[in-house]
Tab-separated table of C-alpha atoms in Angstrom:
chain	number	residue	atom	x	y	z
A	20	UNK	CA	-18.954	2.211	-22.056
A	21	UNK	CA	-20.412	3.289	-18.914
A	22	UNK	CA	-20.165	-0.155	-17.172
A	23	UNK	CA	-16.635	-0.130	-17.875
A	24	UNK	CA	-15.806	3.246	-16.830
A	25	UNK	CA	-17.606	2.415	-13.738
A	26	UNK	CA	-15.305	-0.859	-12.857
A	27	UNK	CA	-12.396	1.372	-13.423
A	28	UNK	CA	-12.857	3.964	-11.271
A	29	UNK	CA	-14.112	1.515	-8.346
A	30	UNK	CA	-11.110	0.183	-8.223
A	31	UNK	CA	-8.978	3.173	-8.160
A	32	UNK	CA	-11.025	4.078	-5.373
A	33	UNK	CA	-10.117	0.811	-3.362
A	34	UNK	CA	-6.592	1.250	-4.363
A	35	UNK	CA	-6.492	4.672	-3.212
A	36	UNK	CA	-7.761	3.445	0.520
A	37	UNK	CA	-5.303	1.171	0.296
A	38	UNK	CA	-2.796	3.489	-0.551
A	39	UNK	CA	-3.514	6.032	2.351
A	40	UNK	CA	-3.645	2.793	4.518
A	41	UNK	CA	0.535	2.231	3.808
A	42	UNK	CA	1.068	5.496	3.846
A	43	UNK	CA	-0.097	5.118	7.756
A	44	UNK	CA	3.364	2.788	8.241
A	45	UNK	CA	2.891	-0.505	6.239
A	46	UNK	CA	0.955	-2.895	4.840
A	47	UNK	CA	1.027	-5.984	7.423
A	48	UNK	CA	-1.186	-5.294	9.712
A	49	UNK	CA	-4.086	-4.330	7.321
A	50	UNK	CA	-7.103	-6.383	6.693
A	51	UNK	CA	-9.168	-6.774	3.667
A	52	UNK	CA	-12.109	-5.387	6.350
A	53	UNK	CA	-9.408	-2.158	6.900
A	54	UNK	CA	-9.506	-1.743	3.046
A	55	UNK	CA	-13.258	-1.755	2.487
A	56	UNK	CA	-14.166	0.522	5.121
A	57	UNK	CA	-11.375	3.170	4.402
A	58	UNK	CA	-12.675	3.137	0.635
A	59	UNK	CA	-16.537	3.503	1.947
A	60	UNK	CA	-17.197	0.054	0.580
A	61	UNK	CA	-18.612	-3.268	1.436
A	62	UNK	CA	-15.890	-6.809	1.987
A	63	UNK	CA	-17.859	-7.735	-0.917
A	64	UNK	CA	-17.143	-5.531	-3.366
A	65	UNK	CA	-13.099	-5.158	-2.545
A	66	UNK	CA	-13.557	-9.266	-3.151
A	67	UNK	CA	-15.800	-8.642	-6.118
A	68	UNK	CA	-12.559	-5.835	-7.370
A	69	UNK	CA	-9.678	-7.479	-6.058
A	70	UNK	CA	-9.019	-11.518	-6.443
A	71	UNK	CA	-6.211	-10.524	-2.916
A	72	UNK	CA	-4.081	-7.845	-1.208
A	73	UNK	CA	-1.007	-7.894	-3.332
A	74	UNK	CA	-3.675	-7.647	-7.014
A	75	UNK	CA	-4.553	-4.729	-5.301
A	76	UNK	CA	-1.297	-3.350	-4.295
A	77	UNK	CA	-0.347	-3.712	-7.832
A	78	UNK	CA	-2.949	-2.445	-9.339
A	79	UNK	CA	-2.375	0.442	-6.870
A	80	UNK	CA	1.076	0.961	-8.306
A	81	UNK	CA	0.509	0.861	-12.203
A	82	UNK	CA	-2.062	3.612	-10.759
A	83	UNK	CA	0.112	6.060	-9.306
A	84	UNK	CA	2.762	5.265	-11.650
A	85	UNK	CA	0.154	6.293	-14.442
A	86	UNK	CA	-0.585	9.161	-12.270
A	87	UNK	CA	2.319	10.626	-11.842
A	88	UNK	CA	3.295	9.973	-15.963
A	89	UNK	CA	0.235	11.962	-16.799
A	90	UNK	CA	1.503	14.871	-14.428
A	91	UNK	CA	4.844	14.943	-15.346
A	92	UNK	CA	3.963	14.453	-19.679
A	93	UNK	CA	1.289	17.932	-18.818
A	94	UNK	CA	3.700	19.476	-17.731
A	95	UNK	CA	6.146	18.934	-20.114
A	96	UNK	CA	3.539	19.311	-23.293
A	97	UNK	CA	1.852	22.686	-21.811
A	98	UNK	CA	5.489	24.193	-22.599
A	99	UNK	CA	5.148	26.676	-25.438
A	100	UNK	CA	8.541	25.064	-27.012
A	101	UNK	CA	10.108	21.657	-27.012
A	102	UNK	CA	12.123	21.840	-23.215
A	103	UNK	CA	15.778	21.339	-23.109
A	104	UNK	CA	16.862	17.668	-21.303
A	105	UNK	CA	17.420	19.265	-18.502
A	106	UNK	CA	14.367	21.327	-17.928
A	107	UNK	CA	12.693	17.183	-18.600
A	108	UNK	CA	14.991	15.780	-16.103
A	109	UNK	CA	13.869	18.833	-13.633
A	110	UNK	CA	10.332	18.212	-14.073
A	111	UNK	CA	10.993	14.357	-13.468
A	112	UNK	CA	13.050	14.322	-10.512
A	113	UNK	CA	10.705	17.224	-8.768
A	114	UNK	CA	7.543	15.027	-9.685
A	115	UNK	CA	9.068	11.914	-8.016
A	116	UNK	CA	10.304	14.577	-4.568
A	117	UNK	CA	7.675	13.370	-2.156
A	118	UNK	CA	6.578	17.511	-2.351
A	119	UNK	CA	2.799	16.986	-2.219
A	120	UNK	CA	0.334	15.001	-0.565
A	121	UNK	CA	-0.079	12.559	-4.330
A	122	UNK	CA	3.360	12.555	-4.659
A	123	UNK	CA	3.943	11.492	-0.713
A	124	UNK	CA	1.298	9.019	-0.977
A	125	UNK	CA	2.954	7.435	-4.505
A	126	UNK	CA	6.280	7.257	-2.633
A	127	UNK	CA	4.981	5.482	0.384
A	128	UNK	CA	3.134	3.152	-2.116
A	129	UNK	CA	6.840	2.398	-3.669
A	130	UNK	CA	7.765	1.343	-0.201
A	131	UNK	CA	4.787	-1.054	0.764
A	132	UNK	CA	5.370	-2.572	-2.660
A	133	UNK	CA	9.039	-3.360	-2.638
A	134	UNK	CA	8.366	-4.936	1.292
A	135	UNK	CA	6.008	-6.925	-0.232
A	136	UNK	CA	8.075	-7.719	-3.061
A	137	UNK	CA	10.703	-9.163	-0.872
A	138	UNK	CA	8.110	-12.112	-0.228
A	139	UNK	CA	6.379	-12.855	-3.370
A	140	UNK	CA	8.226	-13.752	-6.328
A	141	UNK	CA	4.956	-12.321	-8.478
A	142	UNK	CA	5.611	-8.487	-6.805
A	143	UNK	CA	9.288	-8.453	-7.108
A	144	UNK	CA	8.793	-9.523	-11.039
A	145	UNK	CA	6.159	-6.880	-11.436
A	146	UNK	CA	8.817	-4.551	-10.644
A	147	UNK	CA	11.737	-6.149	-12.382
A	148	UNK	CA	9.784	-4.398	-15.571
A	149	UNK	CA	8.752	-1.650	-14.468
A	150	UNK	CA	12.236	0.404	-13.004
A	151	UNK	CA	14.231	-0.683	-15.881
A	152	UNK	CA	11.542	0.724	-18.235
A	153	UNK	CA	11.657	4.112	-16.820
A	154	UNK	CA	15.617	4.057	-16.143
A	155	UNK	CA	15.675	2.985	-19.868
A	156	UNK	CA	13.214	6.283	-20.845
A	157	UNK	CA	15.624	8.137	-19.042
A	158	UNK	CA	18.913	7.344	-20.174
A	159	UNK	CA	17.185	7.487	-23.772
A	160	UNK	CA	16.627	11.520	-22.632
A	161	UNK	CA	19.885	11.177	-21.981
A	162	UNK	CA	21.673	9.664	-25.175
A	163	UNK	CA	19.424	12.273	-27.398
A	164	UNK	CA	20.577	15.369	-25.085
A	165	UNK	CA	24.157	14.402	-25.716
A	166	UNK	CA	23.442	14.393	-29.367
A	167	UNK	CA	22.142	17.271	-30.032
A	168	UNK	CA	24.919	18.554	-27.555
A	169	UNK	CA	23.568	19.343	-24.246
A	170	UNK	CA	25.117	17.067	-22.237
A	171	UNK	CA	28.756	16.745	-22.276
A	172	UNK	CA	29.871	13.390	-23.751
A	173	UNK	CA	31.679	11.762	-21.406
A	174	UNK	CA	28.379	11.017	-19.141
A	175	UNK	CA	27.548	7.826	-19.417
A	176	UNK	CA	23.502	8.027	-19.818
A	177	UNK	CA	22.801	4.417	-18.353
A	178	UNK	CA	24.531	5.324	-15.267
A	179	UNK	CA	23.497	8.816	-15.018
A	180	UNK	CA	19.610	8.103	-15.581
A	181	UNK	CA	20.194	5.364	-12.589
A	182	UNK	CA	21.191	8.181	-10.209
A	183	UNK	CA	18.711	11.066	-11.072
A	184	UNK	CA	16.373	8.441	-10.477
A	185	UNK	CA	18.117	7.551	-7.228
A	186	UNK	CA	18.467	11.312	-6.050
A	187	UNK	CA	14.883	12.177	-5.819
A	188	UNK	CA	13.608	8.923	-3.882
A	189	UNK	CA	16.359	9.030	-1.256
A	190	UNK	CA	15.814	12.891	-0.799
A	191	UNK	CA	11.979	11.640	-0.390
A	192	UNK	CA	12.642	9.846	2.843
A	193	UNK	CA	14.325	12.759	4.415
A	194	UNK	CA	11.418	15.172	3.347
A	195	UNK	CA	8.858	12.740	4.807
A	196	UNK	CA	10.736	12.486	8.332
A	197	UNK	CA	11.018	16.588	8.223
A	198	UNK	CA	14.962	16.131	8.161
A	199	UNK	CA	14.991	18.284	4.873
A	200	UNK	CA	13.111	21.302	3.919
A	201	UNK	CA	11.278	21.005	-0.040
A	202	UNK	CA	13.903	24.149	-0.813
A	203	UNK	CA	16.758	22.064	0.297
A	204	UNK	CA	15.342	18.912	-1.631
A	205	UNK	CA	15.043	21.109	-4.966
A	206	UNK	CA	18.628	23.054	-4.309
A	207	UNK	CA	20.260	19.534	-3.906
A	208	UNK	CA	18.254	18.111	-7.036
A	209	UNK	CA	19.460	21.276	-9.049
A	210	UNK	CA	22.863	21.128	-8.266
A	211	UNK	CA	23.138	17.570	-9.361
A	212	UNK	CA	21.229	18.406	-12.817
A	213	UNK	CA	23.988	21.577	-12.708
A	214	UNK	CA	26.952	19.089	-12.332
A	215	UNK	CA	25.473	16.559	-14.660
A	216	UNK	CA	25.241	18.825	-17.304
A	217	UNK	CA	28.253	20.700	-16.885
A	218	UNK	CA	26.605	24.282	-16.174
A	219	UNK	CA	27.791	24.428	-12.390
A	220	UNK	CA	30.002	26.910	-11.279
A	221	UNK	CA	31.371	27.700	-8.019
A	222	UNK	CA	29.505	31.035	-6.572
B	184	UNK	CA	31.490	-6.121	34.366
B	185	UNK	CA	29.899	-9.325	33.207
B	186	UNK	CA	26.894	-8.562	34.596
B	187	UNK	CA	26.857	-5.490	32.049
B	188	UNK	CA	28.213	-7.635	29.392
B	189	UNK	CA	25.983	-9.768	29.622
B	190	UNK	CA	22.593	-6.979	29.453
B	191	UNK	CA	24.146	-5.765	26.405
B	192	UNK	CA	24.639	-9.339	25.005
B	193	UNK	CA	20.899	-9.656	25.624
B	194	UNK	CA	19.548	-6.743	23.917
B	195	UNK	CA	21.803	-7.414	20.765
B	196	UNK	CA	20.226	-10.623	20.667
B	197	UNK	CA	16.790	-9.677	21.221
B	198	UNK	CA	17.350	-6.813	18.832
B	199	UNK	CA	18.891	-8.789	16.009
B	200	UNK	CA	15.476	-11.477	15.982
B	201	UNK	CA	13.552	-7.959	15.580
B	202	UNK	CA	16.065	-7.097	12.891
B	203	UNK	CA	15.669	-10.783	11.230
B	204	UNK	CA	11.530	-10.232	11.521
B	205	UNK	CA	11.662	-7.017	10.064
B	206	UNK	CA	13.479	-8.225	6.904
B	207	UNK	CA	11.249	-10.374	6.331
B	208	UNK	CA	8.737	-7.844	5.437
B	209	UNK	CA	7.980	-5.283	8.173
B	210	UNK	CA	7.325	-4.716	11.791
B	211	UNK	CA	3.896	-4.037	12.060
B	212	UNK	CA	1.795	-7.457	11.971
B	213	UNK	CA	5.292	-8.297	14.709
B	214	UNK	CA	4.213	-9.157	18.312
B	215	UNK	CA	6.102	-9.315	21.365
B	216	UNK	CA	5.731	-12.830	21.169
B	217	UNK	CA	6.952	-13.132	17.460
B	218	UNK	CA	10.050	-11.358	18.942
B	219	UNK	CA	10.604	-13.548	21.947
B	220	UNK	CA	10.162	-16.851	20.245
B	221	UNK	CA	12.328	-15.580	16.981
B	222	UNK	CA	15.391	-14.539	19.772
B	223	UNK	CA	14.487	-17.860	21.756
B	224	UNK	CA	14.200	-16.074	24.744
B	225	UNK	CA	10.462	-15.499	27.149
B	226	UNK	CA	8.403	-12.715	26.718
B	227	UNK	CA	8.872	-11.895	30.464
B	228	UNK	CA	12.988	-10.991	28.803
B	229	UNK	CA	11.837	-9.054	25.703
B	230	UNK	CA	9.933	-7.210	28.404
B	231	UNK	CA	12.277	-6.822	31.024
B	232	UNK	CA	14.935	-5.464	28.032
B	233	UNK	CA	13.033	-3.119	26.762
B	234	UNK	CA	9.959	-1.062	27.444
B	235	UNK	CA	8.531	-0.855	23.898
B	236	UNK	CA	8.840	-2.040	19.960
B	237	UNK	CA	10.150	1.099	19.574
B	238	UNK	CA	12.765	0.900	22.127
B	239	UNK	CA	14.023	-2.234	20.705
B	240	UNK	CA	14.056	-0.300	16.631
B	241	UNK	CA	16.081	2.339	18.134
B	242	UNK	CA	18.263	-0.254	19.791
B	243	UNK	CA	18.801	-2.551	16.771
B	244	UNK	CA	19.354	0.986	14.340
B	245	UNK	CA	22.164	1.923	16.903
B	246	UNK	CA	23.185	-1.443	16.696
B	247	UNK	CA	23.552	-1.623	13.406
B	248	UNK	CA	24.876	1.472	12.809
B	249	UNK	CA	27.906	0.747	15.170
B	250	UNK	CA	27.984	-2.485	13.729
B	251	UNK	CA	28.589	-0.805	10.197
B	252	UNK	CA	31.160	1.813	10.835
B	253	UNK	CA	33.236	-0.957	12.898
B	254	UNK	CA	33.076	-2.749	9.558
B	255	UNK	CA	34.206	0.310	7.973
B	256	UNK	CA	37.015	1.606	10.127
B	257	UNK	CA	38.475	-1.942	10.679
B	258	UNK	CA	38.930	-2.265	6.747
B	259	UNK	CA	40.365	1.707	6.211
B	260	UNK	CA	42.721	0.673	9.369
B	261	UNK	CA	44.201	-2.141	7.970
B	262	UNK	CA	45.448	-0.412	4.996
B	263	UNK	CA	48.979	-0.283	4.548
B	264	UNK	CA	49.312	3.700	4.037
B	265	UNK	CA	46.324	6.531	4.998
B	266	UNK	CA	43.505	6.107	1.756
B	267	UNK	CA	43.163	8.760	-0.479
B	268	UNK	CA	39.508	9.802	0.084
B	269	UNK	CA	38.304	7.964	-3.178
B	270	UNK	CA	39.205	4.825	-1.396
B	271	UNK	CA	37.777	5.857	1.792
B	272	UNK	CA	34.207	6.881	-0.146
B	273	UNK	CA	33.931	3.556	-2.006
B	274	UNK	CA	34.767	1.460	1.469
B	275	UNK	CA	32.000	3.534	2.647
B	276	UNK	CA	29.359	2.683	0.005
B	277	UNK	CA	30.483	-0.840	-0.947
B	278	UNK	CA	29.472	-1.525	3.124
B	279	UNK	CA	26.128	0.027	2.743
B	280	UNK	CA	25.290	-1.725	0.010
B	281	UNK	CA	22.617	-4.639	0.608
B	282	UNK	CA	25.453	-7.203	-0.623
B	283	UNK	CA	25.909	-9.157	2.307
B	284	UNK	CA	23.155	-11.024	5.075
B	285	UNK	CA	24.335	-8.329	7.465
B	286	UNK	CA	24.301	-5.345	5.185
B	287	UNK	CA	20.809	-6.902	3.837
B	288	UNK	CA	19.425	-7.070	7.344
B	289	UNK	CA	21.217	-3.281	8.362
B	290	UNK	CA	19.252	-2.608	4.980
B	291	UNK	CA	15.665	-3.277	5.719
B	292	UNK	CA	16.628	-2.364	9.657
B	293	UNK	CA	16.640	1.354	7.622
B	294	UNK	CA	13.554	0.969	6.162
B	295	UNK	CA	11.357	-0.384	9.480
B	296	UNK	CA	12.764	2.287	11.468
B	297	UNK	CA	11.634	4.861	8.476
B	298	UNK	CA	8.092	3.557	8.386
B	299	UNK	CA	7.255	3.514	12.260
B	300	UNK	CA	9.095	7.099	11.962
B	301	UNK	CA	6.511	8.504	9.917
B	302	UNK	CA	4.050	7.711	12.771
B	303	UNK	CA	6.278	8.178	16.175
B	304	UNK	CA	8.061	11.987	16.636
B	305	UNK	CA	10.335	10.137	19.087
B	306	UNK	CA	11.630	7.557	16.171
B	307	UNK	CA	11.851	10.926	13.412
B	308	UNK	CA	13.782	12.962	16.095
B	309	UNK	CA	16.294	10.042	16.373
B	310	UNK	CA	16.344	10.125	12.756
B	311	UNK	CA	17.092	13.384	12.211
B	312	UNK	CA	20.212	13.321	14.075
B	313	UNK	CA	21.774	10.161	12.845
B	314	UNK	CA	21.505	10.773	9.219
B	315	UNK	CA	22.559	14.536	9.793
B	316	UNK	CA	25.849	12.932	11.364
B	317	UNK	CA	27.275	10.751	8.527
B	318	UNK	CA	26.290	13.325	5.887
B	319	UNK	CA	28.525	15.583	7.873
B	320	UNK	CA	31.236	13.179	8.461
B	321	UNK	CA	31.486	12.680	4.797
B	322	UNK	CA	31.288	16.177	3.457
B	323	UNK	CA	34.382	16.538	5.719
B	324	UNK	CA	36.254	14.261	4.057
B	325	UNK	CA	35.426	15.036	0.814
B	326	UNK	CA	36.442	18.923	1.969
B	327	UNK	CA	39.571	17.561	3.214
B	328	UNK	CA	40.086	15.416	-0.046
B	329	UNK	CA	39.362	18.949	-1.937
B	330	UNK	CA	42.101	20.566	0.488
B	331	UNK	CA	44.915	18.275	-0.299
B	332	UNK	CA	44.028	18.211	-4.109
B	333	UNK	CA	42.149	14.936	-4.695
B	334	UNK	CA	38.852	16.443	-5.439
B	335	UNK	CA	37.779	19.141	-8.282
B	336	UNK	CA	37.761	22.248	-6.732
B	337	UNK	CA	34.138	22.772	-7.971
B	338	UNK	CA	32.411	19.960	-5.799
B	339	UNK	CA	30.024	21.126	-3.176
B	340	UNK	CA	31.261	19.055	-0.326
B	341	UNK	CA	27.548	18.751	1.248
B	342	UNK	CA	25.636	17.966	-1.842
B	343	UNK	CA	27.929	15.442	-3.210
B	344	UNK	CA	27.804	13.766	0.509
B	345	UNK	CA	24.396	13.550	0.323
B	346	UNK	CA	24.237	11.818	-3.491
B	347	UNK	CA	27.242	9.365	-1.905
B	348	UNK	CA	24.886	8.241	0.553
B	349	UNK	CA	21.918	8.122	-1.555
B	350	UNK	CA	23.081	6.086	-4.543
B	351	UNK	CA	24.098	2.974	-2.242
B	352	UNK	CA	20.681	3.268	-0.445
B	353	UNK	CA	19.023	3.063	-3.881
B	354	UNK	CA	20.449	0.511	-5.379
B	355	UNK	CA	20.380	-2.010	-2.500
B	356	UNK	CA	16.121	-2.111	-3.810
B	357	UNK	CA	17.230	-3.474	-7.264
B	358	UNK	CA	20.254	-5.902	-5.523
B	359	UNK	CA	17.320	-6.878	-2.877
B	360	UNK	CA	14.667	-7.518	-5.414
B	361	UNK	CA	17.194	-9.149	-8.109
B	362	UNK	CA	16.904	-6.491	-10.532
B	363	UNK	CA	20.499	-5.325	-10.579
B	364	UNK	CA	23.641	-8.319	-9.775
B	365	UNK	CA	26.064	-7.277	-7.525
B	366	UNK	CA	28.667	-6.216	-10.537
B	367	UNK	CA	26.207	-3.713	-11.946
B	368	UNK	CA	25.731	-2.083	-8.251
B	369	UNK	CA	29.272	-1.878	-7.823
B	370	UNK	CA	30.352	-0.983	-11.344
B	371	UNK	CA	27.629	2.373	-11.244
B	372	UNK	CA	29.264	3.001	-7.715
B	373	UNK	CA	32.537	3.246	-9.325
B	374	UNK	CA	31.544	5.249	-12.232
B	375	UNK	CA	29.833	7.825	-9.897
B	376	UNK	CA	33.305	8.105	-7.949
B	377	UNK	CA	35.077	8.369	-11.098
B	378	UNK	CA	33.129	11.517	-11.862
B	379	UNK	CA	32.944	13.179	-8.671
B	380	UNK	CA	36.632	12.728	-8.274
B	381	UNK	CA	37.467	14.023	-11.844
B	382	UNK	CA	38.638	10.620	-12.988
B	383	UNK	CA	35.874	9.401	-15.486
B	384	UNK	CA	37.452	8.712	-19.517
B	385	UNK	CA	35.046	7.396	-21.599
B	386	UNK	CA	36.776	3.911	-23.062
């Protein structure tokens, strides 16, 4: 289906100009004109792709969410044996760390989408399914880990899989201002996974 | 001094219609006229105030800031007897939680001043040293808490500072976007003290 193919990746390129566009500071001030000639394309065609800004902001975040799923699932399935919970957990919280350019880019997307949010009913239930669905995939991790015994049970997995989630995107902000180094980011991230599951000890 | 009073009167009313303009989505489509009709006051004012937008965010993220931690100390103060430091964290976190209009608005204050930061080294640089500043302030306290024998000896004081500060930033998103009610933010707050302070049971 070449046609199809074709749609698909056109608008992955307009969401990706309108991705680096946020990642500049925010969504308000950008025009539909902005968006087509960051993305190398004609008004027309964003129109023709995109029905308005926030179908494309959307569609921009199912993207990098999808994105950064694929990344994180490679990683985990190019692992010669099934990884322990907390080797998972690593490779989720370090793929959310704005580390890399993608990964900075998916944050700041996060951000324009939640200001948005705060002004369209539509946004703000777009992501009333999506957080809960990967907190839920988490704390799942989570509840399986503490049955086959790697994670001490008295952790509560709902409330822990809220926080590693937390961790990384609040680290993310200092990381994009240059307040933290990426080594401090990771050391902070691993002593949380230590504490969580009960293999910290004081040097 | 009333004529001083009455300058800093000014610019905490010019600063909170910036702060009200802000949460309403973001500061970059905001003029100078947006802010002088929003504070009710003429442009010639917002002008003679302040020199910049960016004067006035750095104005309104002291503002709030001050504004916060007068919140803070005035509730530890009134306590009968000195809080143990568990009390002292949660008064802490409970504040920056997006519960309240002010707290909202001190909120999404955070979250303009991060996105012009990522554009203006004068903004980051202010960043950098605020954030810095509370993290230390509460890794003191939770040193001192580890001192006099109400925190685990195996805590890293600067690590769990930084998650204490985190996991209210995070979950003010759900609270502002109605995926998590006010119980659920305050009941995961709780549960995080309970394990950082040793004092977690599972029911």
């Amino acid at each position: 289906m070449p046609k199809q193919v074709d749609h698909e990746a056109r608008r992955i390129q307009i969401a990706e100009a309108l991705m680096r566009l946020a990642s500049r500071g925010g969504l308000e001030a950008v025009s539909l004109r902005d968006v087509a000639a960051e993305a190398g394309v004609s008004m027309g065609a964003v129109q023709h792709y995109f029905k308005s800004k926030d179908e494309m902001l959307t569609f921009a975040m199912n993207h990098v969410n999808k994105r950064a799923e694929q990344r994180i699932v490679g990683q985990l399935t190019s692992m010669p044996t099934r990884p322990e919970a907390r080797v998972v957990m690593r490779t989720l919280m370090l793929e959310m760390l704005a580390l890399s350019d993608d990964s900075r880019m998916e944050y700041l997307t996060h951000v324009a989408f939640f200001l948005r949010a705060l002004a369209s009913p539509e946004l703000a239930e777009h992501y009333r399914e999506q957080w809960p669905r990967l907190e839920a995939w988490v704390a799942g991790e989570l509840r399986f880990a503490q049955e086959a015994g790697e994670l001490p049970a008295d952790r509560n997995p709902e409330r822990e899989a809220e926080a590693l989630l937390l961790i990384p995107d609040g680290l993310s902000v200092g990381l994009l201002l240059g307040q933290r180094t990426s080594e401090e980011a990771i050391r902070s991230i691993d002593y949380h996974l230590d504490r969580l599951f009960g293999t910290y000890t004081v040097d």
